[in-house]
C-alpha cells in the first residue's frame, strides 16, 4: 500500500479529527449520570440598615424684628381676709348680697315686738279691768277674750300663712304680715268697743277666701299616725299655756298689795325664755331622731307644775323663781317644735305641718284665758284658775310620751313586713341566669 504524503494528511485535517471522535464514541460505553446534590436552603440575607443621611447644617435664621414690650404692672399682694371680706375672698357670694344681718335684725325686731306685746298682755288686762269694772261686774271673763283672741289669731292664721310662704316666698309673706300687724295695732287704738258693724262682711269674706284656698291645703301629713298624736298632745297642752301670761299680773295685784313693780315677773319670763331657746337648740342637736320629743315632755310637765305652784307661793321671791322656770319651759317648747316636725313628716311637708299644728293650738289658746276668768268670777280668786291651767300641760306631756313608742312600733312592723316580703320572693333559677335571647321558663317553647 502506498504511503500517503503528509500534505494529503494536512489537507484532510479537520475531518480526520471528527472521525476519530466518532470512533471513540462507538467503541467506548456512555458513563452513568451522577446524582445531583440536594440544594441546601440558604437563609435570607439580613436587611441592612438604610444609611442615614448626613445632617445638613441649618440655614442662618433671619433676624427677628425688634418688639416693644410694655412693662408689666406691679401686682400688689392680696389682702388677708377679715371678718368682713372672708366670705368674698374665695368668690363666695353671701346671701342677700351681704345684708343677711339686716334680715336677721328685722325678723328679730318683728317677732320680738309681736310676741312681746302678747306676753305682756297681763298689764293691759289689768287696765281693762279698771276701766270696765264699773260697767260690768263679770268683766274678767270678757276682758280675757281680748288677749286670747289676739294670741289665738296669730296661731289660727298659721296654716294660711304656710300656704302663702310656699307659693310666694318668705319675703313677700313676711312684709305683708308686718303691714297688716301695723295697721291692726294702729287702728285698735281708736276702737272703744268689741262690736263693729263690719263683722258680718268680714265673716263672709273669710268664708269665700277659705273656700278658694281649700285646694292648696296639703292634708297628707294627717295620714301619719305619729303626727296626729303629736299635734293632738300639743293642742291639749295649749289650753293652759297662755293663762299665766294673762292673769298673773292681776293675781299679784290682789295677793301682794305692797308690790308695785309687777312687770319684773314679765321680764323674768322673757329673759329665761330667750335663754331657753338658745340652750334648747344646742341640746336638741345632740339628741338623735324623735328622742327630741322628750325635751317637750319635760317642758310641759314643768310648765304644768309651775302653774299649779303660783297659788302656793306666799312671797314675791317665790313667784320670781316660778316665772323663771315658766320662761325656760316656754323657750324649750317653742324651739324644738320645728325639728320634731322635720323628723315626723320630712323637710318637704314640714312647713304646712307646723302651720296645721299652730292652727290646732289656736282654739285651746283662745278658750284657756276666758275659762280661767270665768273660774275667777265663780270662786272669787285665781287659785282654781291656776290649778286648772296646770292640768292641760301635764295631760299633753303624757300624750306626747306615746309618740316615740308608736314610732318605734311602726318601724319594727315595717322591718317585719320587709323580711316577710324577702321570704316570699321566688328563688332564682338553679341553673343560673338565662342566656340572652332564650325564652323565659313560663313561656311555651
PDB file of C-alpha atoms in Angstrom, residues 202-305:
ATOM      1  CA  UNK A 202    -115.555  90.153 107.273  1.00  0.00           C
ATOM      2  CA  UNK A 203    -117.005  86.757 108.201  1.00  0.00           C
ATOM      3  CA  UNK A 204    -118.474  86.331 104.698  1.00  0.00           C
ATOM      4  CA  UNK A 205    -115.193  87.416 103.105  1.00  0.00           C
ATOM      5  CA  UNK A 206    -113.220  84.882 105.170  1.00  0.00           C
ATOM      6  CA  UNK A 207    -115.604  82.104 104.159  1.00  0.00           C
ATOM      7  CA  UNK A 208    -115.172  82.858 100.442  1.00  0.00           C
ATOM      8  CA  UNK A 209    -111.442  83.240 100.878  1.00  0.00           C
ATOM      9  CA  UNK A 210    -111.003  79.938 102.696  1.00  0.00           C
ATOM     10  CA  UNK A 211    -113.179  78.159 100.144  1.00  0.00           C
ATOM     11  CA  UNK A 212    -110.749  79.171  97.394  1.00  0.00           C
ATOM     12  CA  UNK A 213    -107.723  78.197  99.475  1.00  0.00           C
ATOM     13  CA  UNK A 214    -109.065  74.742 100.285  1.00  0.00           C
ATOM     14  CA  UNK A 215    -107.450  73.211  97.210  1.00  0.00           C
ATOM     15  CA  UNK A 216    -103.989  74.363  98.356  1.00  0.00           C
ATOM     16  CA  UNK A 217    -104.142  72.587 101.722  1.00  0.00           C
ATOM     17  CA  UNK A 218    -101.936  69.519 101.917  1.00  0.00           C
ATOM     18  CA  UNK A 219    -103.758  67.103 104.216  1.00  0.00           C
ATOM     19  CA  UNK A 220    -101.373  64.211 103.640  1.00  0.00           C
ATOM     20  CA  UNK A 221     -99.498  64.997 106.848  1.00  0.00           C
ATOM     21  CA  UNK A 222    -102.501  63.794 108.852  1.00  0.00           C
ATOM     22  CA  UNK A 223    -102.160  60.327 107.352  1.00  0.00           C
ATOM     23  CA  UNK A 224     -99.195  59.721 109.634  1.00  0.00           C
ATOM     24  CA  UNK A 225    -100.347  58.437 113.000  1.00  0.00           C
ATOM     25  CA  UNK A 226     -97.363  59.807 114.898  1.00  0.00           C
ATOM     26  CA  UNK A 227     -98.030  63.328 113.617  1.00  0.00           C
ATOM     27  CA  UNK A 228    -101.693  63.137 114.634  1.00  0.00           C
ATOM     28  CA  UNK A 229    -100.789  62.062 118.177  1.00  0.00           C
ATOM     29  CA  UNK A 230     -98.102  64.752 118.452  1.00  0.00           C
ATOM     30  CA  UNK A 231    -100.371  67.547 117.195  1.00  0.00           C
ATOM     31  CA  UNK A 232    -103.241  66.475 119.479  1.00  0.00           C
ATOM     32  CA  UNK A 233    -100.927  66.354 122.513  1.00  0.00           C
ATOM     33  CA  UNK A 234     -99.577  69.864 121.931  1.00  0.00           C
ATOM     34  CA  UNK A 235    -103.071  71.234 121.263  1.00  0.00           C
ATOM     35  CA  UNK A 236    -104.272  69.725 124.552  1.00  0.00           C
ATOM     36  CA  UNK A 237    -101.340  71.311 126.425  1.00  0.00           C
ATOM     37  CA  UNK A 238    -102.063  74.721 124.868  1.00  0.00           C
ATOM     38  CA  UNK A 239    -105.333  75.028 126.800  1.00  0.00           C
ATOM     39  CA  UNK A 240    -103.459  76.193 129.897  1.00  0.00           C
ATOM     40  CA  UNK A 241    -100.334  77.568 128.206  1.00  0.00           C
ATOM     41  CA  UNK A 242    -101.448  81.208 127.883  1.00  0.00           C
ATOM     42  CA  UNK A 243    -103.306  81.530 131.203  1.00  0.00           C
ATOM     43  CA  UNK A 244    -100.338  82.795 133.315  1.00  0.00           C
ATOM     44  CA  UNK A 245     -99.488  85.471 130.730  1.00  0.00           C
ATOM     45  CA  UNK A 246    -102.995  86.946 131.020  1.00  0.00           C
ATOM     46  CA  UNK A 247    -103.960  86.585 134.690  1.00  0.00           C
ATOM     47  CA  UNK A 248    -100.621  86.658 136.564  1.00  0.00           C
ATOM     48  CA  UNK A 249    -100.406  90.459 136.844  1.00  0.00           C
ATOM     49  CA  UNK A 250    -103.902  90.789 138.267  1.00  0.00           C
ATOM     50  CA  UNK A 251    -103.260  87.938 140.698  1.00  0.00           C
ATOM     51  CA  UNK A 252    -100.132  89.699 142.058  1.00  0.00           C
ATOM     52  CA  UNK A 253    -102.088  92.928 142.493  1.00  0.00           C
ATOM     53  CA  UNK A 254    -104.734  91.136 144.542  1.00  0.00           C
ATOM     54  CA  UNK A 255    -102.429  88.933 146.646  1.00  0.00           C
ATOM     55  CA  UNK A 256     -99.403  91.248 147.126  1.00  0.00           C
ATOM     56  CA  UNK A 257    -100.805  94.716 147.628  1.00  0.00           C
ATOM     57  CA  UNK A 258     -97.454  96.227 148.634  1.00  0.00           C
ATOM     58  CA  UNK A 259     -95.731  95.146 145.383  1.00  0.00           C
ATOM     59  CA  UNK A 260     -95.874  97.800 142.678  1.00  0.00           C
ATOM     60  CA  UNK A 261     -93.241  96.533 140.247  1.00  0.00           C
ATOM     61  CA  UNK A 262     -95.174  93.605 138.899  1.00  0.00           C
ATOM     62  CA  UNK A 263     -93.535  93.998 135.491  1.00  0.00           C
ATOM     63  CA  UNK A 264     -90.430  92.293 136.927  1.00  0.00           C
ATOM     64  CA  UNK A 265     -92.204  88.962 136.549  1.00  0.00           C
ATOM     65  CA  UNK A 266     -92.669  89.510 132.803  1.00  0.00           C
ATOM     66  CA  UNK A 267     -89.003  90.432 132.461  1.00  0.00           C
ATOM     67  CA  UNK A 268     -88.031  87.186 134.191  1.00  0.00           C
ATOM     68  CA  UNK A 269     -90.260  85.157 131.859  1.00  0.00           C
ATOM     69  CA  UNK A 270     -88.872  86.871 128.762  1.00  0.00           C
ATOM     70  CA  UNK A 271     -85.213  86.596 129.805  1.00  0.00           C
ATOM     71  CA  UNK A 272     -85.319  82.889 130.611  1.00  0.00           C
ATOM     72  CA  UNK A 273     -87.424  82.216 127.515  1.00  0.00           C
ATOM     73  CA  UNK A 274     -84.655  83.657 125.339  1.00  0.00           C
ATOM     74  CA  UNK A 275     -82.051  81.681 127.254  1.00  0.00           C
ATOM     75  CA  UNK A 276     -84.115  78.520 126.855  1.00  0.00           C
ATOM     76  CA  UNK A 277     -84.354  78.994 123.092  1.00  0.00           C
ATOM     77  CA  UNK A 278     -80.570  79.238 122.787  1.00  0.00           C
ATOM     78  CA  UNK A 279     -79.823  76.292 125.050  1.00  0.00           C
ATOM     79  CA  UNK A 280     -82.542  74.027 123.645  1.00  0.00           C
ATOM     80  CA  UNK A 281     -81.254  74.423 120.098  1.00  0.00           C
ATOM     81  CA  UNK A 282     -77.799  73.283 121.157  1.00  0.00           C
ATOM     82  CA  UNK A 283     -79.162  70.422 123.233  1.00  0.00           C
ATOM     83  CA  UNK A 284     -81.580  69.165 120.563  1.00  0.00           C
ATOM     84  CA  UNK A 285     -78.758  68.918 118.009  1.00  0.00           C
ATOM     85  CA  UNK A 286     -77.039  66.354 120.205  1.00  0.00           C
ATOM     86  CA  UNK A 287     -80.194  64.200 120.553  1.00  0.00           C
ATOM     87  CA  UNK A 288     -80.834  61.910 117.571  1.00  0.00           C
ATOM     88  CA  UNK A 289     -84.196  61.267 115.940  1.00  0.00           C
ATOM     89  CA  UNK A 290     -87.509  61.539 117.744  1.00  0.00           C
ATOM     90  CA  UNK A 291     -85.869  61.415 121.161  1.00  0.00           C
ATOM     91  CA  UNK A 292     -86.014  65.224 120.988  1.00  0.00           C
ATOM     92  CA  UNK A 293     -89.668  64.951 121.923  1.00  0.00           C
ATOM     93  CA  UNK A 294     -88.704  64.036 125.484  1.00  0.00           C
ATOM     94  CA  UNK A 295     -87.492  67.618 125.908  1.00  0.00           C
ATOM     95  CA  UNK A 296     -91.010  68.795 125.109  1.00  0.00           C
ATOM     96  CA  UNK A 297     -92.416  66.275 127.573  1.00  0.00           C
ATOM     97  CA  UNK A 298     -90.193  67.642 130.349  1.00  0.00           C
ATOM     98  CA  UNK A 299     -91.088  71.223 129.375  1.00  0.00           C
ATOM     99  CA  UNK A 300     -94.823  70.581 129.576  1.00  0.00           C
ATOM    100  CA  UNK A 301     -94.511  68.740 132.898  1.00  0.00           C
ATOM    101  CA  UNK A 302     -92.576  71.628 134.440  1.00  0.00           C
ATOM    102  CA  UNK A 303     -94.940  74.167 132.878  1.00  0.00           C
ATOM    103  CA  UNK A 304     -97.961  72.478 134.461  1.00  0.00           C
ATOM    104  CA  UNK A 305     -96.307  72.111 137.843  1.00  0.00           C
TER     105      UNK A 305
END
